[in-house]
XYZ file of C-alpha atoms in Angstrom:
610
model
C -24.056 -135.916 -211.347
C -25.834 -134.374 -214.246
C -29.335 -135.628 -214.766
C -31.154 -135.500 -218.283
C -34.660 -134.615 -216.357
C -36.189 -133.603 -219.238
C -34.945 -136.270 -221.734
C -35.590 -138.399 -219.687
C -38.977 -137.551 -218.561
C -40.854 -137.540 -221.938
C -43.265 -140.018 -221.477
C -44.029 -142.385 -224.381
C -47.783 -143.648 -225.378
C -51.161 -143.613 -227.117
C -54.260 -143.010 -226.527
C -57.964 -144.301 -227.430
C -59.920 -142.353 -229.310
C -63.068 -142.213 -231.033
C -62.681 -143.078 -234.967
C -62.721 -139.551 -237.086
C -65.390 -138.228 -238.831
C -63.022 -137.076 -241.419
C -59.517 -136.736 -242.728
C -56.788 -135.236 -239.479
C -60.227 -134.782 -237.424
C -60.974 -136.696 -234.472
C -62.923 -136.671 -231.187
C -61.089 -133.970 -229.120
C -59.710 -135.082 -225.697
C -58.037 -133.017 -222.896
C -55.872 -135.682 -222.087
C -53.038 -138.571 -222.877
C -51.801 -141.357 -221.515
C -49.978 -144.591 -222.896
C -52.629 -146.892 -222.858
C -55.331 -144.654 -222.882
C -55.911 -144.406 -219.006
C -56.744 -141.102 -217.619
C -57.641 -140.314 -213.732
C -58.790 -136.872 -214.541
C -61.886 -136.267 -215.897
C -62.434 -133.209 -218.598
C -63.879 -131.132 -216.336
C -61.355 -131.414 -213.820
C -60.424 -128.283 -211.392
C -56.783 -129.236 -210.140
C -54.359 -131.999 -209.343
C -54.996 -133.953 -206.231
C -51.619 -133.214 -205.127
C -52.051 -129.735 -204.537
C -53.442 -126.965 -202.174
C -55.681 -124.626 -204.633
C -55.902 -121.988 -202.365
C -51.947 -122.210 -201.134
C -50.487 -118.528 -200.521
C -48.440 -116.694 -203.192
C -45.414 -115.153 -202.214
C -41.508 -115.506 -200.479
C -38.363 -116.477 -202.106
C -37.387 -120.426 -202.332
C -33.175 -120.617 -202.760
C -31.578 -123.479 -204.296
C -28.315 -124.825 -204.704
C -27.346 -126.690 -207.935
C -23.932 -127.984 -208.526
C -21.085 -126.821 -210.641
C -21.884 -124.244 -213.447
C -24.152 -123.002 -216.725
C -23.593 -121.159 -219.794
C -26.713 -121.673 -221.775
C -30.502 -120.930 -221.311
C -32.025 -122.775 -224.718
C -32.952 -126.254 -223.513
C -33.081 -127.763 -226.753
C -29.265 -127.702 -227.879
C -26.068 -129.696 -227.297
C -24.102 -126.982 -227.016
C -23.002 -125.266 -223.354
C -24.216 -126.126 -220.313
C -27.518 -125.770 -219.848
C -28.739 -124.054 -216.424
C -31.166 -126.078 -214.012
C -34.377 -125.218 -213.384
C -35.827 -124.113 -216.475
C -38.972 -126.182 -217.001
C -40.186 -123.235 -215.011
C -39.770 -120.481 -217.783
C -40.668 -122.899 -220.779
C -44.175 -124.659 -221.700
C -44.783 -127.425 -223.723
C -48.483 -128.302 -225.273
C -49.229 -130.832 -222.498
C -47.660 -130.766 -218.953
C -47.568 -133.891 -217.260
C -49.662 -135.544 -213.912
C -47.145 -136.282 -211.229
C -49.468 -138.723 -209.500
C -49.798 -141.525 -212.885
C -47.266 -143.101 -214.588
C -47.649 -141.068 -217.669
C -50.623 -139.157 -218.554
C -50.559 -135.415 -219.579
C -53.075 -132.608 -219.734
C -53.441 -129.249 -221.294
C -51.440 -126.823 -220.915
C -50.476 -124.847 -224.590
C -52.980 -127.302 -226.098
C -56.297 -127.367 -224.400
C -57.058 -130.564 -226.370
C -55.678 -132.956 -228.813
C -57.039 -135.187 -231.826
C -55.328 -138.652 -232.523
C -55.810 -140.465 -235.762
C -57.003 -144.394 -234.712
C -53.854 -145.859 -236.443
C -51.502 -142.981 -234.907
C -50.710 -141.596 -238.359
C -51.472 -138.143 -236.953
C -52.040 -135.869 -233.757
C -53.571 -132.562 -233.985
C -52.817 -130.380 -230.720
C -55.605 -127.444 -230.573
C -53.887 -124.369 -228.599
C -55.624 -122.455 -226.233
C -56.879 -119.078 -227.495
C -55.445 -117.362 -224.243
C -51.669 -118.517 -224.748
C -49.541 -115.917 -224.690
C -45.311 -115.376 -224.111
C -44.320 -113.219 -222.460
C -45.141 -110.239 -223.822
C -48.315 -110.540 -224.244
C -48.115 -111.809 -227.855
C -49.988 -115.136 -228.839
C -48.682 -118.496 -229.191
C -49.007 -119.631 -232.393
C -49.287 -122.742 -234.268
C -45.991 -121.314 -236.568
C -44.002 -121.368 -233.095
C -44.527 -124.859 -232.514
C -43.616 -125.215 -236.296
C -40.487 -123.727 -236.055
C -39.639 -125.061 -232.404
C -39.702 -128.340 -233.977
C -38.113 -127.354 -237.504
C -35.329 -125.914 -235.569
C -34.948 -128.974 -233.292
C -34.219 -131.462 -236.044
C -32.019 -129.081 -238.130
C -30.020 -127.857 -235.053
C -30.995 -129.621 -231.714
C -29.721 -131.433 -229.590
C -29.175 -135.086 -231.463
C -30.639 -136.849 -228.670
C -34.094 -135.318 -229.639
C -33.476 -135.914 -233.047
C -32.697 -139.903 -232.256
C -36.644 -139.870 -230.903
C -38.333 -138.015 -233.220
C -36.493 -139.967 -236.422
C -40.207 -141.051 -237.167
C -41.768 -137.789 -236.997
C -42.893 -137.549 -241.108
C -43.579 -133.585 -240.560
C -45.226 -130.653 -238.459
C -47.635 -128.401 -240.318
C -49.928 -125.499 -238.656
C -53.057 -125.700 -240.275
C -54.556 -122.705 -239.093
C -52.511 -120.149 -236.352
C -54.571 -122.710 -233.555
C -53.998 -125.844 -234.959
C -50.523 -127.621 -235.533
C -50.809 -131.636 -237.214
C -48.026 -133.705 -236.686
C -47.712 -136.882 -238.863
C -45.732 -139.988 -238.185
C -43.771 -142.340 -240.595
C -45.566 -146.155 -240.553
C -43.343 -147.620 -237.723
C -44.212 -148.624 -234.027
C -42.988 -145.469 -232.583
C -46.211 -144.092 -233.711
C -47.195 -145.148 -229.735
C -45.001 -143.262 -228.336
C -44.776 -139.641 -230.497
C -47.774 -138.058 -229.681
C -46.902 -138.141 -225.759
C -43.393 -136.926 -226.659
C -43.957 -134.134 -229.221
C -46.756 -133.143 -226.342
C -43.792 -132.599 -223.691
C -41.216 -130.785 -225.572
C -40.303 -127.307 -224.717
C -42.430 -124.698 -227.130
C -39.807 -121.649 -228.201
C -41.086 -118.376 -229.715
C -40.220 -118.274 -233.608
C -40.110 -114.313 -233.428
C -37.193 -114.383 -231.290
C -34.763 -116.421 -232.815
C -34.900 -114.527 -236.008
C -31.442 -113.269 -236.878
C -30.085 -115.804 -234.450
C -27.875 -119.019 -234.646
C -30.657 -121.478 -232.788
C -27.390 -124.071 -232.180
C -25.348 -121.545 -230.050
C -25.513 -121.422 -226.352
C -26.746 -118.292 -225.502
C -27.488 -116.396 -221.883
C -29.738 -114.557 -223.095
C -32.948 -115.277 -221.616
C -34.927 -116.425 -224.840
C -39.138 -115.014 -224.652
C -40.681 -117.782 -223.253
C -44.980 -118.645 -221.481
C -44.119 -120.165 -218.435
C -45.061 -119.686 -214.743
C -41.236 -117.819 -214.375
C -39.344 -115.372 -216.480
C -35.628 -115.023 -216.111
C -35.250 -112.293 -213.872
C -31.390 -111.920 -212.618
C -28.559 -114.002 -214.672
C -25.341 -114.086 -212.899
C -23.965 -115.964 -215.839
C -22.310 -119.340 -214.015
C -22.837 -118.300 -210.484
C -26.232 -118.313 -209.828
C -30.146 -117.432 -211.741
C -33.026 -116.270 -210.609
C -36.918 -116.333 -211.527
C -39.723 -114.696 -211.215
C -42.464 -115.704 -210.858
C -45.144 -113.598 -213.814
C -48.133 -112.412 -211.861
C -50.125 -112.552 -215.085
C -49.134 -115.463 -216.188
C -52.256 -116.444 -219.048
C -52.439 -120.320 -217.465
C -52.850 -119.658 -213.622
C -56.577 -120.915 -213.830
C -55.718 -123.788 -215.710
C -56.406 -127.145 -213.960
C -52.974 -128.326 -214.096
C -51.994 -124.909 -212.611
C -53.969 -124.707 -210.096
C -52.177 -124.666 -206.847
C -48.693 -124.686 -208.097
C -45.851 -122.275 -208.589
C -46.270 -120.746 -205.387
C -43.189 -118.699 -205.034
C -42.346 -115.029 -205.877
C -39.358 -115.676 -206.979
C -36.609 -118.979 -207.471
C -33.217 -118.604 -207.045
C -30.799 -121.069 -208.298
C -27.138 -120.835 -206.074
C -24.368 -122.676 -208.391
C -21.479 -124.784 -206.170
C -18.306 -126.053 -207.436
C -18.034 -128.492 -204.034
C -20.642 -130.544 -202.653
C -19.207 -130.463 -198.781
C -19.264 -126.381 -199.537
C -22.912 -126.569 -200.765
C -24.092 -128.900 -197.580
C -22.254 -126.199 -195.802
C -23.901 -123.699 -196.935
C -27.583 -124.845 -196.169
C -26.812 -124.892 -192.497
C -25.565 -121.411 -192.920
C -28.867 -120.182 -194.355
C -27.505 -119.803 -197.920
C -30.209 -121.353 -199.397
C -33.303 -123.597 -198.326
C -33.328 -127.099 -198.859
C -31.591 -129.970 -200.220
C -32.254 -133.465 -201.099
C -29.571 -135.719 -199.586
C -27.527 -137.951 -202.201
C -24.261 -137.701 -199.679
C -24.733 -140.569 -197.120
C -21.913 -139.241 -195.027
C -23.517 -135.479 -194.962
C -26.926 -137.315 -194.113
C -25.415 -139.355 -190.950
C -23.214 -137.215 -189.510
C -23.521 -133.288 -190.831
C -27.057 -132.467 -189.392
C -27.474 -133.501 -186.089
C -24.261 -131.465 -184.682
C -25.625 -128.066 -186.262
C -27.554 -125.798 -183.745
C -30.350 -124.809 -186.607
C -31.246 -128.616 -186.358
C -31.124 -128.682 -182.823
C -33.346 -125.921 -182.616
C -35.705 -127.173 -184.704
C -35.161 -124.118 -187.556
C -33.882 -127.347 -190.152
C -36.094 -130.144 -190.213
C -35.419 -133.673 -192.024
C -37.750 -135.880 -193.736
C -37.839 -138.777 -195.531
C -40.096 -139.006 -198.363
C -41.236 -141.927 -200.616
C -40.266 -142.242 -203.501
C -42.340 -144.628 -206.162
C -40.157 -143.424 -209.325
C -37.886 -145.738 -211.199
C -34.931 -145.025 -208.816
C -32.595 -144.429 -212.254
C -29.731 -145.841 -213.669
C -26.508 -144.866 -211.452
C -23.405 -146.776 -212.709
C -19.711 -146.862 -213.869
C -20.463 -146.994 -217.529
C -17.728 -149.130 -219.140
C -17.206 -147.477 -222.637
C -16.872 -150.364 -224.927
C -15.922 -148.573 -227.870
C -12.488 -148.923 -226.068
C -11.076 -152.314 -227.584
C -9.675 -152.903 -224.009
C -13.353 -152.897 -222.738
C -14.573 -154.628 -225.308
C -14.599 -158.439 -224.107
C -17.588 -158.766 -221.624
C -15.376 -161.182 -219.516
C -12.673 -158.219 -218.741
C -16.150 -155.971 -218.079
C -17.312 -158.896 -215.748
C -13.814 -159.088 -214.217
C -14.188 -155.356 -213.447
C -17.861 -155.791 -211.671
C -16.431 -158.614 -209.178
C -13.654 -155.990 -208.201
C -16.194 -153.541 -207.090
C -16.656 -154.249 -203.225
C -20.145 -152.456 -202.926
C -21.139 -154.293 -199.329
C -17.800 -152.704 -197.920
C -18.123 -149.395 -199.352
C -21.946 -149.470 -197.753
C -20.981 -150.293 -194.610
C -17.513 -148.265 -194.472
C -18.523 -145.255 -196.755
C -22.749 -144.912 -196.799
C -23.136 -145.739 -193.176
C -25.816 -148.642 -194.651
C -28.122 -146.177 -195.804
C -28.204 -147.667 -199.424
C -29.179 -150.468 -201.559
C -27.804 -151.723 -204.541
C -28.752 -151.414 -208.097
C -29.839 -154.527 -210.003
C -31.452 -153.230 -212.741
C -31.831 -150.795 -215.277
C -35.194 -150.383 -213.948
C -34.549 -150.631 -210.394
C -37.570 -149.463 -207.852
C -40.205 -150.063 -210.321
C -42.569 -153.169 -211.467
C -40.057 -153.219 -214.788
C -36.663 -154.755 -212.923
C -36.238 -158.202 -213.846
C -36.538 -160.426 -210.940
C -36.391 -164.216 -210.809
C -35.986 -166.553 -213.402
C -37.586 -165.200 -216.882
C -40.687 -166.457 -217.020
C -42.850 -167.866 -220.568
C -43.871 -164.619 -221.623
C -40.228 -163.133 -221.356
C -38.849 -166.131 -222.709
C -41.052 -165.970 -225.687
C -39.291 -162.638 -226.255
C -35.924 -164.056 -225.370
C -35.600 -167.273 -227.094
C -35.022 -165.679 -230.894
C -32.083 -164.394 -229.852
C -29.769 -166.701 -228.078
C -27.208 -166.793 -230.423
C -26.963 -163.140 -229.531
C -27.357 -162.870 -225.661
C -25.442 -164.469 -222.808
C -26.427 -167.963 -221.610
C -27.027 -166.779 -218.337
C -30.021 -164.434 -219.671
C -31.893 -167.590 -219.794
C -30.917 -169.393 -217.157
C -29.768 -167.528 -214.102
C -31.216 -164.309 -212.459
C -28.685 -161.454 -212.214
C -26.882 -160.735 -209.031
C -24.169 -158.153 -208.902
C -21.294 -159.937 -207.465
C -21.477 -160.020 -203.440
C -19.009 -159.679 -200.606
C -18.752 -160.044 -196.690
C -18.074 -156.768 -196.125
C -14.934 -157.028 -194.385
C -12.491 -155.127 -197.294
C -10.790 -158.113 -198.105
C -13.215 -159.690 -200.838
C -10.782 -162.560 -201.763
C -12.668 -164.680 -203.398
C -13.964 -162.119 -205.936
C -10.948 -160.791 -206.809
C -9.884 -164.706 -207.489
C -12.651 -164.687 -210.103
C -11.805 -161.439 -211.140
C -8.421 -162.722 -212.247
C -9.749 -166.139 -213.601
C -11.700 -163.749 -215.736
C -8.803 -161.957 -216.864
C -6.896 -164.613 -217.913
C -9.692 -166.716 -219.530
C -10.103 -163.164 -221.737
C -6.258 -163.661 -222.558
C -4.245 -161.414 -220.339
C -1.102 -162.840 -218.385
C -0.525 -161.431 -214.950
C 3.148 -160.905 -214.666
C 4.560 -158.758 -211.633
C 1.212 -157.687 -210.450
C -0.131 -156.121 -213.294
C -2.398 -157.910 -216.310
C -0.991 -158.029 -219.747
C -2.898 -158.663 -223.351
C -1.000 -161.261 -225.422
C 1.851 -159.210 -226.652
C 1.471 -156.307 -225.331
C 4.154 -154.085 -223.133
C 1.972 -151.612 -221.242
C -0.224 -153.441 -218.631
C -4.291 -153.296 -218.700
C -5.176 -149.593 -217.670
C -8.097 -147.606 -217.436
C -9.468 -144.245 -216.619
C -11.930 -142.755 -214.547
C -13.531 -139.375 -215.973
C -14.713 -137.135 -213.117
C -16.043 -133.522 -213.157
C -16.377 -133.113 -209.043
C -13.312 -134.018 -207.002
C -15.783 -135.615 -204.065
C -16.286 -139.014 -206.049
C -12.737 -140.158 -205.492
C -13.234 -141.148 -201.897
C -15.503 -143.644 -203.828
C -13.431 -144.055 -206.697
C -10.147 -145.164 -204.310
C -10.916 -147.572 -202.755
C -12.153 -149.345 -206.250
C -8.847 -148.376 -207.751
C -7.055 -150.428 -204.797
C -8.825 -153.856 -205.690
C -8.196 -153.298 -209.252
C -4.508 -152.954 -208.633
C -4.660 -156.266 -206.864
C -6.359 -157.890 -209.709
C -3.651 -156.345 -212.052
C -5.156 -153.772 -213.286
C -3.806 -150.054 -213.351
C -6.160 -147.301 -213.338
C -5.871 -143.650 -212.497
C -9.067 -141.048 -211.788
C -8.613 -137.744 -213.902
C -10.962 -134.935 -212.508
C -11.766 -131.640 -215.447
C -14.123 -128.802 -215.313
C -17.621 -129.663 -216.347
C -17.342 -127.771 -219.619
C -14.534 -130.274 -220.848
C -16.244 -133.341 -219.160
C -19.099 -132.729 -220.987
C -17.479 -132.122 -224.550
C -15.528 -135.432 -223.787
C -18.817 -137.130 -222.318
C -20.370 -136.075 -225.836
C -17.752 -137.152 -227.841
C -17.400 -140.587 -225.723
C -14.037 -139.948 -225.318
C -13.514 -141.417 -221.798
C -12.871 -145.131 -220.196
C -15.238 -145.302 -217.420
C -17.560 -142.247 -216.577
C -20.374 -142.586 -213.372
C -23.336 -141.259 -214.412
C -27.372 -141.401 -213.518
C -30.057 -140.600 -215.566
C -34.052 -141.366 -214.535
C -36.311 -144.042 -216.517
C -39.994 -143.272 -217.113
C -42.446 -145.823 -215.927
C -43.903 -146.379 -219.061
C -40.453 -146.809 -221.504
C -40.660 -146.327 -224.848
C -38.582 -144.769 -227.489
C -35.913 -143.109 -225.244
C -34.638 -146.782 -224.944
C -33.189 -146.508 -228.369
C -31.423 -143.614 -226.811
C -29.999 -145.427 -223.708
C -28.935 -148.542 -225.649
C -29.696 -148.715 -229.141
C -26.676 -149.656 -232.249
C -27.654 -146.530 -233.977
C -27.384 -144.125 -230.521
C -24.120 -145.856 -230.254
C -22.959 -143.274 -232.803
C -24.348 -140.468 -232.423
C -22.427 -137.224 -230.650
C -24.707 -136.357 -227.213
C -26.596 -139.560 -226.854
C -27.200 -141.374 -223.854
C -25.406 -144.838 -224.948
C -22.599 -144.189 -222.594
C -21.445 -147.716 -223.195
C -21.161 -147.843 -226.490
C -23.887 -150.730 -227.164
C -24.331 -152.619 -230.428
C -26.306 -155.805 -230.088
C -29.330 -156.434 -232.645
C -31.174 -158.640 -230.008
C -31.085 -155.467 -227.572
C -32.023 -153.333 -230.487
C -35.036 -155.821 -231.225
C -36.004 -155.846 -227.463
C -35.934 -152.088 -227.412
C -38.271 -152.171 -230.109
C -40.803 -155.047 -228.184
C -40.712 -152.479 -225.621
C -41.837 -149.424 -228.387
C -44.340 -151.795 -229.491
C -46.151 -152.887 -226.446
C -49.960 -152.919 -226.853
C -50.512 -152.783 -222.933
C -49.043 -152.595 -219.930
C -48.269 -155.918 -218.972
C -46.941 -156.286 -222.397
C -44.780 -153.007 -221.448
C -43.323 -154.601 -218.632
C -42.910 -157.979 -219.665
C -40.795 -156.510 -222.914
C -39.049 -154.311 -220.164
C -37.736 -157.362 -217.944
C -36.592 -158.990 -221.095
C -34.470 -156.054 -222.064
C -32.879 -155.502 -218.476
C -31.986 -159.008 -218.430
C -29.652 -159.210 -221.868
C -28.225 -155.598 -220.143
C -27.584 -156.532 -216.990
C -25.674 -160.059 -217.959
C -23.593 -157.833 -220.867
C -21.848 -156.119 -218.193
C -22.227 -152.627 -219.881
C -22.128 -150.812 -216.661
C -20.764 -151.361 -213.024
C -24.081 -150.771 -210.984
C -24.398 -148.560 -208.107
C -26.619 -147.615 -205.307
C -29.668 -146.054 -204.441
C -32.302 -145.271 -201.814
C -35.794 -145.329 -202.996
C -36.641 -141.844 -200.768
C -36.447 -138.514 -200.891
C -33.985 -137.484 -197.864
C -34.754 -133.808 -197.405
C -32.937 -131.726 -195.190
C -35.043 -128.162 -195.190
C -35.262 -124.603 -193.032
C -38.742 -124.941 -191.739
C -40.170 -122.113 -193.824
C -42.818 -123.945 -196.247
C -46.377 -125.397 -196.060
C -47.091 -128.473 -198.079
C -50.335 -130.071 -199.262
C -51.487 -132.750 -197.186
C -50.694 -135.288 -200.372
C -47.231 -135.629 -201.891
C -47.390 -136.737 -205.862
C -46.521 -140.515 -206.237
C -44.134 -139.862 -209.090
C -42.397 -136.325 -208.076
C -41.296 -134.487 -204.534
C -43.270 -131.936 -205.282
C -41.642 -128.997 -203.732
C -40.759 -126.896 -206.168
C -44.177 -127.094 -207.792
C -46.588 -127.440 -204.906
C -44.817 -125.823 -201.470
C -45.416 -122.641 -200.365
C -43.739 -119.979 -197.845
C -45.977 -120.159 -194.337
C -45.123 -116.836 -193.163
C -45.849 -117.457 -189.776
C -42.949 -120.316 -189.828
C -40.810 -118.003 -191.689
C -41.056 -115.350 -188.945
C -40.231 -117.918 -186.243
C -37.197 -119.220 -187.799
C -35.643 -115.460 -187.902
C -33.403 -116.168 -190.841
C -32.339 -113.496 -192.744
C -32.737 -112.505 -195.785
């Protein structure tokens, strides 16, 4: 599965700030964060995360799966290749070990009005692309122009309340914000987008995927396109922001490569042949039985580890496209949720390695847990009319078996739901009043390997009387229909941020609902969601944050929107013993890609080729 990292990684927030001596001037500060805490100082010389002195140098190989036709991270259209938050910058880069600060990077500093009418990002005289030419205030201009005029819509669904972008001088760019609580959150977001160079788009259509490798200021250039089959960076010896703090240490490989695999099994394959250099385990099966047979990990050459991680573990699910009148009726969504043996399909399938999603939020302080309590309640209570009963008066469970396969007694509630939603079982198969083709649905897959997963959920469902069948297309045409929400049931993932904020609209908002490309793969339209997405935008703190966050995964959870999945809460890293590591890992990140390095004395004793 596809995941929206960079989406779904713009942080949302404010910051305090000392009240301006005049109109769109304020005090300067190197730093934001959503509630105005900071752990580094100005002055700060790197990230504690990091080695500063770690060795340049040495190739890192990755594998990613399936394919790419486009290198513009900003558009709908194609599919965009992997990896490229190293080759683009954005004004602020973010601190992997808080929950949503950033710190210089294009901008050494930034100005914010005290009512959030305004933020003024101050570039850094040294920015340069990579040609040497300067970064200029007209480039973040037009980066942003060309966003809401031809971006992808998702970006133009958070920055609806972004009044205008101006550069005042070729250093200084003001953005100003429409009177509406999303004021918190746009500073931190217009801070993490992607910066593109105005000079090179000229003449060309900004919507249209293109392999070209657009100029960009990052760490890596796009060195070798091998245009669906693999890419590879390099890393710019000269790059202008080295010496910056958040820098420091990081981007410690020569070069990247990016391997692209239409199989999974192939790709796991592959790392124990030396193809490439590590991967992070999301295959149970690979992870219990695949390593310990191979001689490179009973020599020692692969290593395992597993790594915490304290990240919202992300929303994994079989989103249940309600737009689809047959998925409409919450009780026929329910009925589909106590079909879904997940204790069996641990045990029998994910050799127990896996818990199981509860929450929208799950691995974080924002899943609901428990009864709500008064201050979600207080956020609750206007909209019962709206919202299930159970929101108020049960906590959400998914529905639970013995594990055994046979999970009678759900599927008996599975058909009580059924028929309480008005479908007649007749023969085996559930009909809607006066209808002559039996309940059906579809499962939209772009890698064959989910159907070992998928079958055995399509064999309760035919005991419950519904028919279903699991179509598998190439990513290109799963990701027009994705788009287009043309599909039945899709499984997809996508990460939370700790401190949620705008992108909820996004994820589950009536208006998102909608729109081509967005990220409200279930079609949702309920005003009290909408006004508890907006609590949420308008939190004042962090307790309020999480408080408005609870409330919100509550009325989700009991609407049945999704079929909830799995997940592990680690990093499970299978890796050629190659790298050197700082002694810290980041709270929020794995770090490797950022912060490893090649310790040639390990690489020697390993003898793999290259």
């Amino acid at each position: 599965m596809r995941i929206s990292c960079l989406l779904a990684g713009l942080a949302a927030g404010i910051i305090a700030t000392a009240a301006p001596a005049q109109t769109n001037t304020a005090q300067p500060k190197h730093g934001l964060s959503a509630f105005g805490d900071l752990k580094y100082p100005a002055n700060f010389s790197h990230f504690d995360y990091v080695n500063p002195q770690a060795p340049k140098g040495g190739e890192l190989r990755q594998w990613q799966l399936e394919t790419y036709d486009n290198l513009n991270p900003l558009i709908l259209k194609g599919v965009t290749a992997q990896t490229l938050s190293l080759v683009y910058q954005s004004l602020m880069s973010r601190a992997a070990d808080e929950p949503d600060a950033l710190y210089g990077q294009i901008a050494e500093s930034v100005e914010l009005a005290p009512d959030r009418a305004w933020a003024a990002f101050n570039l850094n005289p040294k920015a340069r692309w990579h040609d040497g030419s300067p970064i200029t205030a007209e480039d973040v201009v037009f980066t942003f122009d060309a966003v809401l005029k031809d971006g992808h819509p998702q970006y133009q669904l958070i920055l609806q309340d972004m009044e205008s972008v101006t550069a005042e001088n070729p250093r200084r760019v003001l953005f100003r914000f429409k009177p509406s609580e999303s004021r918190r959150d746009l500073p931190l977001i217009v801070a993490g987008i992607p910066i593109l160079a105005k000079k090179w788009f000229q003449g060309r259509d900004f919507a249209r995927a293109t392999i070209e490798p657009p100029l960009a200021s990052g760490p890596y250039r796009v060195d070798r396109v091998d245009a669906g089959r693999s890419l590879t960076f390099r890393r710019v010896a000269d790059w202008w922001a080295k010496d910056l703090p958040t820098n420091r240490g990081m981007y410690n490989f020569d070069s990247v490569r990016d391997d692209y695999y239409r199989d999974r099994d192939i790709a796991a394959e592959a790392l124990f042949a030396g193809e490439y250099d590590y991967r992070v385990e999301v295959t149970a099966r690979v992870w219990a039985t695949s390593y310990d047979p191979k001689p490179a990990v009973q020599q020692g050459r692969i290593k395992r580890d597993v790594l915490p991680d304290e990240t919202p573990s992300g929303v994994q699910a079989f989103f249940l496209n309600t737009r689809r009148p047959h998925l409409a009726d919450p009780r026929v969504r329910e009925a589909l949720n106590y079909a879904f043996d997940y204790e069996w399909m641990n045990k029998t399938l994910f050799y127990s390695l896996y818990k199981r999603n509860r929450s929208m939020f799950e691995n974080s302080p924002l899943a609901a847990t428990g009864l709500p309590g008064a201050d979600e309640l207080a956020l609750l209570d206007p909209y019962k009319a709206q919202l299930p009963p159970r929101v108020f008066t049960t906590e959400y469970q998914p529905p639970m078996s013995d594990g055994s396969g046979a999970n009678r007694d759900n599927l008996r509630k599975a058909q009580a739901l059924l028929r309480e939603a008005g479908y007649d079982i007749r023969d085996g198969k559930a009909y809607a009043k006066g209808a002559t083709e039996p309940l059906t649905i579809e499962f939209l897959l772009y890698e064959p390997s989910f159907q070992r997963v998928i079958g055995p959920f399509t064999a309760s469902l035919q005991r419950i009387g519904v028919q279903s069948q699991v179509r598998v297309i190439d990513l290109t045409a799963y990701e027009n229909r994705m788009r287009a929400f043309d599909y039945d049931v899709i499984l997809r993932r996508f990460t939370q941020p700790l401190t949620p904020g705008v992108e909820q609209r996004n994820y589950w908002g009536s208006r998102a609902a909608d729109i081509t490309g967005s990220f409200n793969f279930s079609g949702i339209k309920n005003p009290a969601i909408d006004a508890l997405i907006e609590r949420i935008v308008a939190a004042k703190s962090r307790p309020e944050s999480v408080t408005a966050a609870k409330a919100l995964d509550r009325a989700l959870m009991w609407g049945f929107y999704v079929i909830p999945n799995w997940y592990s809460g680690t990093y499970k890293l299978g890796y050629w013993d190659r790298f050197g590591r700082p002694a810290v890992k980041p709270s929020y990140d794995l770090g490797l890609l950022e912060t490893w390095w090649i310790d040639e004395a390990k690489d020697r004793a390993i003898g793999l080729r290259r």
